[in-house]
Every structure is written in C-alpha cells, then in structure tokens.
Amino acid sequence: MQNDTIFAMATAPGRAAIAVCRMSGPGARDAVLRLAGRVPPPRRAQLSRLAHPVSGEAIDDALIFYFPAPRSYTGEDCAELQVHGGTAIARALIEALGALGLRAAEPGEFTRRAFLNGKLDLAQAEGVADLVDAETESQRRQALRQLEGRLSRQVESWRQSLLGIAARLEAELDFSDEGDLAELMMSNIVIDDIRQLTSEMREALWHARTGERLRDGLRIVIAGVPNAGKSSLLNALARRDVAIVSEHPGTTRDALEVHLDLAGYPVTVVDTAGLRDASDAVEQIGIGRAMQRAEAADLILWLVEPGSAALAPPRFGGSGDVWTIATKCDIAPPGWLPGTTPPAKLSLSAVTGAGLEQLEAALEGFARERLEIDVGVPALTRERHRQALAAAVEALQRIAADPGLPPEIVAEEIRVSQNAVGRIAGRIDIEDVLGEIFGRFCIGK
C-alpha cells in the first residue's frame, strides 16, 4: 500500500467557496499531467482546466500545486488541486482520479506516510490530530507545541541519555576483568545519571494529567435533589435551552452534556438526575448514572434550594472537588445560605442571572488552576505517553533501589527504560499501535 498513489478531499463535504483535493505517491505528477495537460513548477501555483482522462470532458478550472519528494508533507511526490467547492465538482474529480488508478486514502494515511518517511515523529503526528480537533485557545497552544516537537525533543534527550548510560555499561561488561572498574562506574557515574533522569521523568509524569485533561477537557457535574435548579443552571451556563425545565420532580432522567469554552479552557458541564429515593425503575437508572458521573468529575456543583431538607452533599467517590451552591436566591429569604460545612461558595438565580457572573469567574479560575501548563515541562497529552514514561521510570527506580545489581541486570533495565521512552515518539518498532493512532484521523489528513 505504501507504493500506491492516494488521494482525498482535504476539505469538508458540502457547498463551499473552494474544495481542496490532495494526492501523494509516485503517480501524483503523472495524475496532474493527465488531468491538466501540464505540471506547474514545484511550489508554484498554476491555473489550469481539468478534464476527465477518459472522456475528455471538462471538470473545472483548478489552482494546482506540485510538491516533489522529499520536500512535501508526506515526503513523497504530492499535489493539491483547488477547485470550486460544489458537490458535483468534487464528485467528478474523485471519479476522474479513480479512473487514473489512484486509491482513496485511509483515515490519517497522509500523516502516517509523513511519519514513515521521517517528516515527523509519532508525538508530532498526534499533535497534528490534536490541532485539528482543538476547540479552545489552550488546546490549540498545547497541540501546536507538540507539533513543533517540544515533547519529541525532551523524549529524544532522555533517550540519548539512556543510550549513553547503556554504552558505558557495555564498556563495563567488556572490560569486567579490569579490577574495580565495574564498582567505580556503578557508584559514581551510572547511579547519579539514573537518579537525575528519574527526577526529570517523574516531574513530567506529575504534569501528565494536566496535559490529558487539557486535551479532553475538565468535567463539571451539576448535582442535587430534584427541583434544585440543575437544568436551569445548565441552560444558563450554555446560554441556550439544553435541558427541559419543569417543576415536576424526576424530569431529568439521563445525563445531559454541554461543552463550554471558559477563558480558553475546555469544560464539559453535565446535568444529572435529581438524587432521591425513587421507586420508578427508569429514574433509579438515571440516579445511578448521576452518581457515576459525579464520582468521575473534576468538580461537583451541589445545588441547594431554599427550604431544602438535603443541605449537605452526599459522600461522592472519586477525587473531584465539591462546591455547595445556593440556588433560587430571587425567592430566598434575604441573606439565606444553606448551613453546610464547608459553607456555600455563593448564591445565584438562573432566572434573574444574579450570581452567574461570579460562578463563571470561579469556574474559570478553577479551570485555569487545573489546566495551566508549565511551558518549561513537555505535556504528555495521551494516556499512552503517561504509561510509557511510567514504565521507563519504574525500570530506573528498580536500579536506584538496589545499587548492588549485577551490571547485566542494570543493562537490561536500561534497555527496558529506553524502549519505553522510545515508544512515545515512535523511535522503536511500534507497528501494532500505528493503526490505532492514525485510524482516528480524518480522511485527507
């Protein structure tokens, strides 16, 4: 398949000003020649009439770019055709390319070829996917840093350090008959370097959850007894009617999600079923799901309305924070706040809007505190990054825990750590994970 010439529409389907078709592979130049009759100079725009290679029927006027290997996105011969963004034009162009023997690209195949041809490593390729999916400014900045190679450079630095240690250990094993050489190297050089590396990697692991959360977004769950104002608050935060608001208890049966951008940080707010002892089987399922969502949340907003018997929040599992919020302050007695420990964070009214600005400011501060990335530390944006680095740290910690290990065992642990670090940027044979990673890309990328 690597020798095939592939093509795909790189723009979304539907009516638009332009549509972009990309090609990559050894037949890209010939395809342009047969469609347009001539090939533009490399990286220069050319306006030409495209015609079907079999029937000769005109397809459209196109702006054509040609990028010969290796100076292209994929490292292969590439071409781009910019045509008018009509559905019929795109369909005719796709049919013409198929008639030339080109193959429709698989999801992520362009970026996969760029990886296989050494144009970018695996972490940078994931940065491409994250940049396409970014919905907030903070996500865009993080994805761009990863695409630029910040994580890759740090990973390569760790890998080179491990290679250096491994080389010294090999020399130690080769000259093990030279008296106290082994003991000297293990005590003064190898162990000190291993401890330094372990410290750097553990710091990156400590920040790992922040990178993952920034990529996926914080989860804030609105919880409380029925009619506490949960759905009204969700609608107020979303600035639109997302949930059905009713005075009848049990209206919300399933969790409703809204994705918000709070000061550039991604947040998912979840409205859940009211928590109470219910006899209805369907409502019981909703309550069970509400508890599950709350236990997995980064923050729980526990809503309490005036006169409610349930003031204190229940014991939620998980590690998320819990804020008590007094609702319906427009109908509450003056100065009313629920008597909870800790006390209610603030009071609000989803009807009048009182207190909403203060709540949004508090949520923005919470998101900033949890998601702010130290730009000096590379962000691990995926669970596989964290797992690989954790495996590398564990191998090094086994060495540091027992400086008396034989050099052969130390060398093996270094190899384990080196391979684990290499998996992050794809510096070792990882064919088994490529399909999983690039299969999540969009067609044409």
Tab-separated table of C-alpha atoms in Angstrom:
chain	number	residue	atom	x	y	z
A	1	MET	CA	0.000	0.000	0.000
A	2	GLN	CA	2.934	2.343	0.586
A	3	ASN	CA	3.650	2.315	-3.154
A	4	ASP	CA	0.097	3.333	-4.033
A	5	THR	CA	-0.722	6.893	-5.007
A	6	ILE	CA	-3.507	8.070	-2.740
A	7	PHE	CA	-5.951	10.948	-2.915
A	8	ALA	CA	-8.604	12.517	-0.710
A	9	MET	CA	-10.657	15.674	-0.396
A	10	ALA	CA	-8.949	17.670	2.357
A	11	THR	CA	-11.940	19.959	2.858
A	12	ALA	CA	-15.268	19.063	4.403
A	13	PRO	CA	-18.049	17.888	2.079
A	14	GLY	CA	-20.793	20.279	1.082
A	15	ARG	CA	-21.129	23.659	-0.583
A	16	ALA	CA	-18.163	25.999	-0.065
A	17	ALA	CA	-16.017	28.569	-1.840
A	18	ILE	CA	-13.300	26.061	-2.682
A	19	ALA	CA	-12.593	22.360	-2.287
A	20	VAL	CA	-9.049	21.015	-1.934
A	21	CYS	CA	-8.007	17.593	-3.196
A	22	ARG	CA	-4.676	16.158	-2.087
A	23	MET	CA	-2.574	13.467	-3.758
A	24	SER	CA	0.532	11.682	-2.535
A	25	GLY	CA	2.652	8.949	-4.072
A	26	PRO	CA	4.760	8.141	-7.108
A	27	GLY	CA	1.875	8.750	-9.538
A	28	ALA	CA	0.940	12.234	-8.295
A	29	ARG	CA	2.861	14.108	-11.006
A	30	ASP	CA	1.510	11.923	-13.817
A	31	ALA	CA	-2.040	12.374	-12.486
A	32	VAL	CA	-1.685	16.165	-12.682
A	33	LEU	CA	-0.233	15.902	-16.173
A	34	ARG	CA	-3.101	13.758	-17.435
A	35	LEU	CA	-5.773	15.902	-15.797
A	36	ALA	CA	-4.378	19.359	-16.637
A	37	GLY	CA	-2.049	18.714	-19.595
A	38	ARG	CA	0.906	20.300	-17.834
A	39	VAL	CA	2.578	20.298	-14.419
A	40	PRO	CA	3.415	23.569	-12.635
A	41	PRO	CA	6.937	24.284	-11.357
A	42	PRO	CA	7.461	22.995	-7.799
A	43	ARG	CA	5.634	25.028	-5.146
A	44	ARG	CA	4.248	27.475	-7.728
A	45	ALA	CA	0.531	27.993	-8.359
A	46	GLN	CA	-0.852	27.225	-11.823
A	47	LEU	CA	-4.404	27.804	-13.075
A	48	SER	CA	-5.467	25.064	-15.485
A	49	ARG	CA	-8.616	23.473	-16.871
A	50	LEU	CA	-9.079	19.911	-15.552
A	51	ALA	CA	-10.518	17.307	-17.903
A	52	HIS	CA	-11.571	13.699	-17.412
A	53	PRO	CA	-8.685	11.432	-18.547
A	54	VAL	CA	-11.024	9.052	-20.444
A	55	SER	CA	-13.909	11.122	-21.808
A	56	GLY	CA	-12.023	14.411	-22.104
A	57	GLU	CA	-14.981	16.266	-20.600
A	58	ALA	CA	-14.073	19.416	-18.696
A	59	ILE	CA	-14.396	19.163	-14.920
A	60	ASP	CA	-13.465	22.628	-13.614
A	61	ASP	CA	-10.761	25.271	-13.570
A	62	ALA	CA	-8.325	24.491	-10.774
A	63	LEU	CA	-5.414	26.091	-8.990
A	64	ILE	CA	-2.689	23.405	-8.976
A	65	PHE	CA	0.342	22.983	-6.722
A	66	TYR	CA	3.037	20.336	-7.127
A	67	PHE	CA	5.490	19.337	-4.369
A	68	PRO	CA	8.158	16.853	-5.476
A	69	ALA	CA	9.715	14.481	-2.956
A	70	PRO	CA	11.205	14.809	-0.431
A	71	ARG	CA	10.139	18.425	0.160
A	72	SER	CA	6.489	17.741	0.813
A	73	TYR	CA	4.208	16.994	3.752
A	74	THR	CA	4.445	13.225	3.297
A	75	GLY	CA	7.987	13.100	1.908
A	76	GLU	CA	6.571	11.734	-1.379
A	77	ASP	CA	5.539	13.462	-4.594
A	78	CYS	CA	2.437	15.439	-3.656
A	79	ALA	CA	-0.060	17.623	-5.466
A	80	GLU	CA	-3.028	19.757	-4.463
A	81	LEU	CA	-5.945	20.728	-6.660
A	82	GLN	CA	-8.088	23.664	-5.544
A	83	VAL	CA	-11.434	23.645	-7.349
A	84	HIS	CA	-14.776	25.337	-6.754
A	85	GLY	CA	-16.473	23.904	-3.702
A	86	GLY	CA	-19.510	22.322	-5.313
A	87	THR	CA	-20.559	18.778	-4.520
A	88	ALA	CA	-20.823	17.769	-8.180
A	89	ILE	CA	-17.325	19.096	-8.933
A	90	ALA	CA	-15.779	17.150	-6.051
A	91	ARG	CA	-17.616	14.009	-7.111
A	92	ALA	CA	-16.417	14.360	-10.733
A	93	LEU	CA	-12.824	14.951	-9.598
A	94	ILE	CA	-12.884	11.890	-7.349
A	95	GLU	CA	-14.231	9.761	-10.199
A	96	ALA	CA	-11.505	11.045	-12.543
A	97	LEU	CA	-8.730	10.253	-10.083
A	98	GLY	CA	-10.141	6.778	-9.586
A	99	ALA	CA	-10.080	6.289	-13.357
A	100	LEU	CA	-6.366	7.115	-13.298
A	101	GLY	CA	-5.745	4.261	-10.866
A	102	LEU	CA	-5.282	6.337	-7.736
A	103	ARG	CA	-6.615	4.927	-4.466
A	104	ALA	CA	-8.789	6.743	-1.932
A	105	ALA	CA	-6.746	7.405	1.213
A	106	GLU	CA	-7.464	5.722	4.519
A	107	PRO	CA	-8.062	7.910	7.609
A	108	GLY	CA	-4.789	9.533	8.635
A	109	GLU	CA	-2.835	7.948	5.779
A	110	PHE	CA	-1.186	11.194	4.655
A	111	THR	CA	0.184	11.835	8.145
A	112	ARG	CA	1.073	8.182	8.559
A	113	ARG	CA	3.209	8.380	5.401
A	114	ALA	CA	4.818	11.550	6.743
A	115	PHE	CA	5.731	9.604	9.887
A	116	LEU	CA	7.043	6.587	7.985
A	117	ASN	CA	9.121	8.858	5.740
A	118	GLY	CA	10.672	10.662	8.700
A	119	LYS	CA	8.964	14.015	8.171
A	120	LEU	CA	7.611	13.971	11.739
A	121	ASP	CA	7.675	11.558	14.632
A	122	LEU	CA	4.750	9.882	16.344
A	123	ALA	CA	4.256	12.536	19.028
A	124	GLN	CA	4.237	15.274	16.374
A	125	ALA	CA	1.737	13.282	14.312
A	126	GLU	CA	-0.553	13.152	17.338
A	127	GLY	CA	-0.074	16.909	17.631
A	128	VAL	CA	-1.483	17.250	14.104
A	129	ALA	CA	-4.622	15.359	15.149
A	130	ASP	CA	-4.964	17.420	18.327
A	131	LEU	CA	-4.558	20.662	16.384
A	132	VAL	CA	-7.362	19.688	14.009
A	133	ASP	CA	-9.603	18.767	16.963
A	134	ALA	CA	-8.725	21.804	19.109
A	135	GLU	CA	-11.781	23.774	20.191
A	136	THR	CA	-10.228	26.278	22.617
A	137	GLU	CA	-7.166	28.510	22.657
A	138	SER	CA	-5.419	26.461	25.344
A	139	GLN	CA	-5.938	23.249	23.370
A	140	ARG	CA	-4.619	24.937	20.224
A	141	ARG	CA	-1.495	26.167	22.006
A	142	GLN	CA	-0.779	22.766	23.521
A	143	ALA	CA	-1.286	20.946	20.211
A	144	LEU	CA	0.937	23.436	18.393
A	145	ARG	CA	3.727	22.980	20.939
A	146	GLN	CA	3.522	19.226	20.436
A	147	LEU	CA	3.507	19.578	16.634
A	148	GLU	CA	6.566	21.831	16.855
A	149	GLY	CA	8.389	18.988	18.618
A	150	ARG	CA	8.661	20.171	22.223
A	151	LEU	CA	7.708	16.779	23.639
A	152	SER	CA	9.727	14.979	20.973
A	153	ARG	CA	12.901	16.911	21.806
A	154	GLN	CA	12.585	16.123	25.501
A	155	VAL	CA	11.899	12.452	24.814
A	156	GLU	CA	14.886	12.284	22.466
A	157	SER	CA	17.073	13.899	25.127
A	158	TRP	CA	16.038	11.203	27.614
A	159	ARG	CA	16.630	8.506	25.033
A	160	GLN	CA	20.100	9.778	24.206
A	161	SER	CA	20.989	9.908	27.894
A	162	LEU	CA	19.864	6.303	28.290
A	163	LEU	CA	21.902	5.352	25.227
A	164	GLY	CA	24.945	6.949	26.825
A	165	ILE	CA	24.439	5.016	30.040
A	166	ALA	CA	23.933	1.819	28.059
A	167	ALA	CA	27.183	2.443	26.174
A	168	ARG	CA	29.118	2.858	29.415
A	169	LEU	CA	27.587	-0.323	30.763
A	170	GLU	CA	28.600	-2.189	27.618
A	171	ALA	CA	32.162	-0.958	28.112
A	172	GLU	CA	31.976	-2.092	31.725
A	173	LEU	CA	30.855	-5.572	30.698
A	174	ASP	CA	33.562	-5.777	28.021
A	175	PHE	CA	36.298	-4.833	30.499
A	176	SER	CA	34.910	-6.510	33.604
A	177	ASP	CA	38.288	-8.121	34.275
A	178	GLU	CA	39.868	-4.729	34.981
A	179	GLY	CA	39.614	-4.891	38.772
A	180	ASP	CA	37.291	-2.335	40.365
A	181	LEU	CA	36.117	-0.707	37.113
A	182	ALA	CA	32.577	-2.074	37.430
A	183	GLU	CA	32.161	-0.905	41.012
A	184	LEU	CA	33.560	2.541	40.194
A	185	MET	CA	31.224	3.078	37.238
A	186	MET	CA	28.148	1.879	39.074
A	187	SER	CA	28.704	4.039	42.130
A	188	ASN	CA	29.962	7.298	40.649
A	189	ILE	CA	28.535	7.610	37.160
A	190	VAL	CA	25.635	5.349	36.303
A	191	ILE	CA	23.643	5.734	39.520
A	192	ASP	CA	23.982	9.539	39.544
A	193	ASP	CA	22.833	9.777	35.919
A	194	ILE	CA	19.952	7.391	36.564
A	195	ARG	CA	18.754	9.424	39.547
A	196	GLN	CA	18.899	12.645	37.519
A	197	LEU	CA	16.915	11.083	34.681
A	198	THR	CA	14.392	9.604	37.085
A	199	SER	CA	13.831	13.021	38.668
A	200	GLU	CA	13.201	14.669	35.279
A	201	MET	CA	10.832	11.936	34.151
A	202	ARG	CA	8.887	11.955	37.416
A	203	GLU	CA	8.369	15.705	37.103
A	204	ALA	CA	6.947	15.181	33.609
A	205	LEU	CA	4.701	12.427	34.978
A	206	TRP	CA	3.482	14.771	37.696
A	207	HIS	CA	2.280	17.175	34.968
A	208	ALA	CA	0.910	14.365	32.777
A	209	ARG	CA	-2.676	14.516	33.996
A	210	THR	CA	-2.777	18.232	33.230
A	211	GLY	CA	-1.914	17.632	29.592
A	212	GLU	CA	-4.505	14.883	29.266
A	213	ARG	CA	-7.171	16.982	30.977
A	214	LEU	CA	-6.437	19.943	28.742
A	215	ARG	CA	-6.818	17.757	25.672
A	216	ASP	CA	-10.044	16.100	26.886
A	217	GLY	CA	-11.462	18.979	28.957
A	218	LEU	CA	-12.488	19.233	32.601
A	219	ARG	CA	-15.734	17.570	33.664
A	220	ILE	CA	-18.073	19.541	35.911
A	221	VAL	CA	-21.175	17.751	37.192
A	222	ILE	CA	-24.265	19.605	38.435
A	223	ALA	CA	-25.892	17.527	41.195
A	224	GLY	CA	-28.592	17.945	43.780
A	225	VAL	CA	-32.047	16.824	44.809
A	226	PRO	CA	-34.952	17.161	42.340
A	227	ASN	CA	-36.028	20.720	41.536
A	228	ALA	CA	-32.828	22.223	42.961
A	229	GLY	CA	-32.330	24.166	39.721
A	230	LYS	CA	-29.805	21.901	37.990
A	231	SER	CA	-31.304	22.058	34.491
A	232	SER	CA	-31.913	25.794	34.781
A	233	LEU	CA	-28.274	26.339	35.690
A	234	LEU	CA	-27.105	24.206	32.752
A	235	ASN	CA	-29.248	26.271	30.366
A	236	ALA	CA	-27.936	29.497	31.882
A	237	LEU	CA	-24.293	28.446	31.508
A	238	ALA	CA	-24.901	27.226	27.948
A	239	ARG	CA	-26.821	30.391	27.006
A	240	ARG	CA	-29.473	28.206	25.378
A	241	ASP	CA	-32.199	25.698	26.270
A	242	VAL	CA	-30.394	22.391	26.531
A	243	ALA	CA	-32.388	20.686	29.259
A	244	ILE	CA	-36.149	20.551	29.883
A	245	VAL	CA	-37.042	22.624	32.930
A	246	SER	CA	-40.139	21.547	34.868
A	247	GLU	CA	-41.465	21.852	38.403
A	248	HIS	CA	-42.251	18.138	38.376
A	249	PRO	CA	-39.568	16.076	40.175
A	250	GLY	CA	-37.731	13.481	38.122
A	251	THR	CA	-37.927	15.340	34.790
A	252	THR	CA	-34.228	14.760	34.080
A	253	ARG	CA	-33.686	11.012	33.656
A	254	ASP	CA	-30.330	10.889	31.890
A	255	ALA	CA	-27.165	12.980	31.908
A	256	LEU	CA	-27.035	15.938	29.517
A	257	GLU	CA	-23.665	17.349	28.437
A	258	VAL	CA	-22.678	20.793	27.224
A	259	HIS	CA	-19.173	21.687	26.037
A	260	LEU	CA	-18.069	25.157	27.092
A	261	ASP	CA	-15.059	27.366	26.473
A	262	LEU	CA	-14.139	29.059	29.757
A	263	ALA	CA	-11.431	31.660	29.159
A	264	GLY	CA	-9.870	29.381	26.544
A	265	TYR	CA	-10.095	26.214	28.630
A	266	PRO	CA	-12.306	23.278	27.564
A	267	VAL	CA	-15.003	22.250	30.038
A	268	THR	CA	-17.851	19.744	29.829
A	269	VAL	CA	-20.769	20.554	32.122
A	270	VAL	CA	-23.094	17.645	32.907
A	271	ASP	CA	-26.678	17.939	34.175
A	272	THR	CA	-27.751	14.848	36.108
A	273	ALA	CA	-30.915	13.342	37.531
A	274	GLY	CA	-32.028	14.554	40.934
A	275	LEU	CA	-30.747	12.411	43.797
A	276	ARG	CA	-33.521	10.949	45.938
A	277	ASP	CA	-35.063	7.633	46.954
A	278	ALA	CA	-37.086	6.810	43.837
A	279	SER	CA	-39.423	3.895	43.176
A	280	ASP	CA	-39.560	4.390	39.393
A	281	ALA	CA	-37.160	1.947	37.717
A	282	VAL	CA	-36.161	4.350	34.952
A	283	GLU	CA	-35.500	7.165	37.416
A	284	GLN	CA	-33.386	4.789	39.531
A	285	ILE	CA	-31.184	4.128	36.499
A	286	GLY	CA	-30.808	7.883	35.992
A	287	ILE	CA	-29.853	8.380	39.637
A	288	GLY	CA	-27.266	5.601	39.387
A	289	ARG	CA	-25.767	7.232	36.316
A	290	ALA	CA	-25.757	10.589	38.103
A	291	MET	CA	-23.664	9.129	40.918
A	292	GLN	CA	-21.260	7.559	38.407
A	293	ARG	CA	-20.817	10.871	36.595
A	294	ALA	CA	-20.255	12.689	39.887
A	295	GLU	CA	-17.619	10.201	41.016
A	296	ALA	CA	-15.683	10.712	37.768
A	297	ALA	CA	-15.955	14.530	37.809
A	298	ASP	CA	-13.218	17.065	38.425
A	299	LEU	CA	-15.747	19.337	40.136
A	300	ILE	CA	-19.242	18.778	41.516
A	301	LEU	CA	-21.644	21.686	41.914
A	302	TRP	CA	-24.022	20.599	44.694
A	303	LEU	CA	-27.140	22.757	44.353
A	304	VAL	CA	-29.334	23.551	47.351
A	305	GLU	CA	-32.610	25.482	47.061
A	306	PRO	CA	-34.299	27.433	49.874
A	307	GLY	CA	-36.128	25.178	52.315
A	308	SER	CA	-34.391	22.028	51.073
A	309	ALA	CA	-34.023	19.232	53.595
A	310	ALA	CA	-30.885	17.938	51.855
A	311	LEU	CA	-28.288	20.628	52.599
A	312	ALA	CA	-25.028	18.725	52.852
A	313	PRO	CA	-23.816	16.833	49.770
A	314	PRO	CA	-23.655	13.033	49.944
A	315	ARG	CA	-20.313	11.242	50.057
A	316	PHE	CA	-19.252	11.090	46.459
A	317	GLY	CA	-16.451	8.743	45.480
A	318	GLY	CA	-13.596	9.997	43.363
A	319	SER	CA	-11.179	12.855	43.864
A	320	GLY	CA	-13.176	15.792	42.493
A	321	ASP	CA	-13.853	18.970	44.456
A	322	VAL	CA	-17.385	19.690	45.715
A	323	TRP	CA	-18.841	23.213	45.815
A	324	THR	CA	-22.161	23.909	47.508
A	325	ILE	CA	-24.172	26.455	45.510
A	326	ALA	CA	-27.303	28.100	46.881
A	327	THR	CA	-29.909	28.460	44.122
A	328	LYS	CA	-33.085	30.463	43.561
A	329	CYS	CA	-31.785	33.453	45.517
A	330	ASP	CA	-34.520	35.542	43.863
A	331	ILE	CA	-37.161	33.806	46.022
A	332	ALA	CA	-34.989	33.032	49.064
A	333	PRO	CA	-35.222	34.974	52.333
A	334	PRO	CA	-32.708	37.838	52.485
A	335	GLY	CA	-29.244	36.570	53.359
A	336	TRP	CA	-30.271	32.911	53.150
A	337	LEU	CA	-27.471	30.389	52.681
A	338	PRO	CA	-27.559	26.662	53.399
A	339	GLY	CA	-25.833	25.603	56.589
A	340	THR	CA	-23.157	23.308	55.189
A	341	THR	CA	-19.562	22.525	56.028
A	342	PRO	CA	-17.699	23.961	54.228
A	343	PRO	CA	-20.156	26.847	53.736
A	344	ALA	CA	-21.805	27.539	50.405
A	345	LYS	CA	-19.434	29.078	47.876
A	346	LEU	CA	-22.033	31.515	46.520
A	347	SER	CA	-25.726	32.010	45.783
A	348	LEU	CA	-27.344	32.581	42.414
A	349	SER	CA	-30.527	32.663	40.409
A	350	ALA	CA	-30.699	31.104	36.974
A	351	VAL	CA	-33.894	33.073	36.339
A	352	THR	CA	-32.619	36.598	37.058
A	353	GLY	CA	-28.955	35.890	36.357
A	354	ALA	CA	-27.860	37.035	39.803
A	355	GLY	CA	-24.604	35.372	40.832
A	356	LEU	CA	-23.990	33.742	37.431
A	357	GLU	CA	-21.110	36.059	36.599
A	358	GLN	CA	-19.434	35.228	39.911
A	359	LEU	CA	-19.939	31.489	39.321
A	360	GLU	CA	-18.446	31.694	35.829
A	361	ALA	CA	-15.449	33.611	37.188
A	362	ALA	CA	-14.953	30.951	39.862
A	363	LEU	CA	-15.193	28.172	37.271
A	364	GLU	CA	-12.664	29.947	35.047
A	365	GLY	CA	-10.279	30.197	37.978
A	366	PHE	CA	-10.759	26.502	38.749
A	367	ALA	CA	-10.083	25.561	35.114
A	368	ARG	CA	-7.004	27.776	34.961
A	369	GLU	CA	-5.615	26.268	38.157
A	370	ARG	CA	-6.154	22.703	36.963
A	371	LEU	CA	-5.183	23.124	33.302
A	372	GLU	CA	-2.446	25.748	33.227
A	373	ILE	CA	0.606	24.109	31.660
A	374	ASP	CA	4.151	24.952	32.709
A	375	VAL	CA	5.630	25.698	29.287
A	376	GLY	CA	9.012	24.542	30.542
A	377	VAL	CA	7.736	20.998	31.017
A	378	PRO	CA	6.649	18.944	27.975
A	379	ALA	CA	2.979	17.993	28.159
A	380	LEU	CA	2.025	14.335	27.953
A	381	THR	CA	-1.302	14.578	26.150
A	382	ARG	CA	-2.286	10.911	25.937
A	383	GLU	CA	-2.580	8.001	28.273
A	384	ARG	CA	-0.109	6.006	26.178
A	385	HIS	CA	2.513	8.749	26.761
A	386	ARG	CA	1.970	8.504	30.503
A	387	GLN	CA	2.033	4.719	30.573
A	388	ALA	CA	5.239	4.578	28.516
A	389	LEU	CA	7.008	7.133	30.704
A	390	ALA	CA	5.788	5.410	33.873
A	391	ALA	CA	7.273	2.132	32.610
A	392	ALA	CA	10.580	3.897	31.954
A	393	VAL	CA	10.610	5.411	35.448
A	394	GLU	CA	9.801	2.071	37.086
A	395	ALA	CA	12.763	0.423	35.350
A	396	LEU	CA	15.126	3.165	36.521
A	397	GLN	CA	13.743	3.056	40.051
A	398	ARG	CA	14.481	-0.657	40.252
A	399	ILE	CA	18.134	0.165	39.545
A	400	ALA	CA	18.304	3.020	42.055
A	401	ALA	CA	16.681	0.855	44.732
A	402	ASP	CA	19.481	-1.707	44.536
A	403	PRO	CA	22.878	-0.254	43.523
A	404	GLY	CA	24.373	-3.700	44.004
A	405	LEU	CA	22.592	-5.181	40.992
A	406	PRO	CA	24.865	-7.024	38.554
A	407	PRO	CA	25.799	-4.906	35.519
A	408	GLU	CA	23.927	-7.341	33.242
A	409	ILE	CA	20.663	-6.693	35.101
A	410	VAL	CA	21.267	-2.951	35.097
A	411	ALA	CA	21.868	-3.031	31.342
A	412	GLU	CA	18.580	-4.880	30.813
A	413	GLU	CA	16.638	-2.362	32.926
A	414	ILE	CA	18.220	0.480	30.932
A	415	ARG	CA	17.109	-1.234	27.727
A	416	VAL	CA	13.546	-1.542	29.089
A	417	SER	CA	13.514	2.150	30.021
A	418	GLN	CA	14.978	3.172	26.674
A	419	ASN	CA	12.375	1.219	24.709
A	420	ALA	CA	9.549	2.631	26.837
A	421	VAL	CA	10.692	6.211	26.202
A	422	GLY	CA	11.174	5.444	22.506
A	423	ARG	CA	7.543	4.384	22.168
A	424	ILE	CA	6.376	7.944	22.847
A	425	ALA	CA	7.920	9.385	19.676
A	426	GLY	CA	7.982	6.137	17.702
A	427	ARG	CA	11.718	5.555	17.879
A	428	ILE	CA	11.260	1.773	18.024
A	429	ASP	CA	9.242	-0.732	16.022
A	430	ILE	CA	5.635	0.007	17.016
A	431	GLU	CA	3.634	-1.170	14.010
A	432	ASP	CA	0.986	-2.595	16.347
A	433	VAL	CA	-0.037	0.885	17.577
A	434	LEU	CA	0.117	2.796	14.281
A	435	GLY	CA	-3.281	1.636	13.059
A	436	GLU	CA	-4.896	2.650	16.340
A	437	ILE	CA	-3.360	6.140	16.285
A	438	PHE	CA	-3.781	7.111	12.633
A	439	GLY	CA	-7.176	5.452	12.321
A	440	ARG	CA	-8.583	8.287	14.456
A	441	PHE	CA	-7.548	10.946	11.918
A	442	CYS	CA	-9.926	12.446	9.401
A	443	ILE	CA	-9.846	11.454	5.735
A	444	GLY	CA	-7.409	13.627	3.798
A	445	LYS	CA	-5.135	14.162	6.769
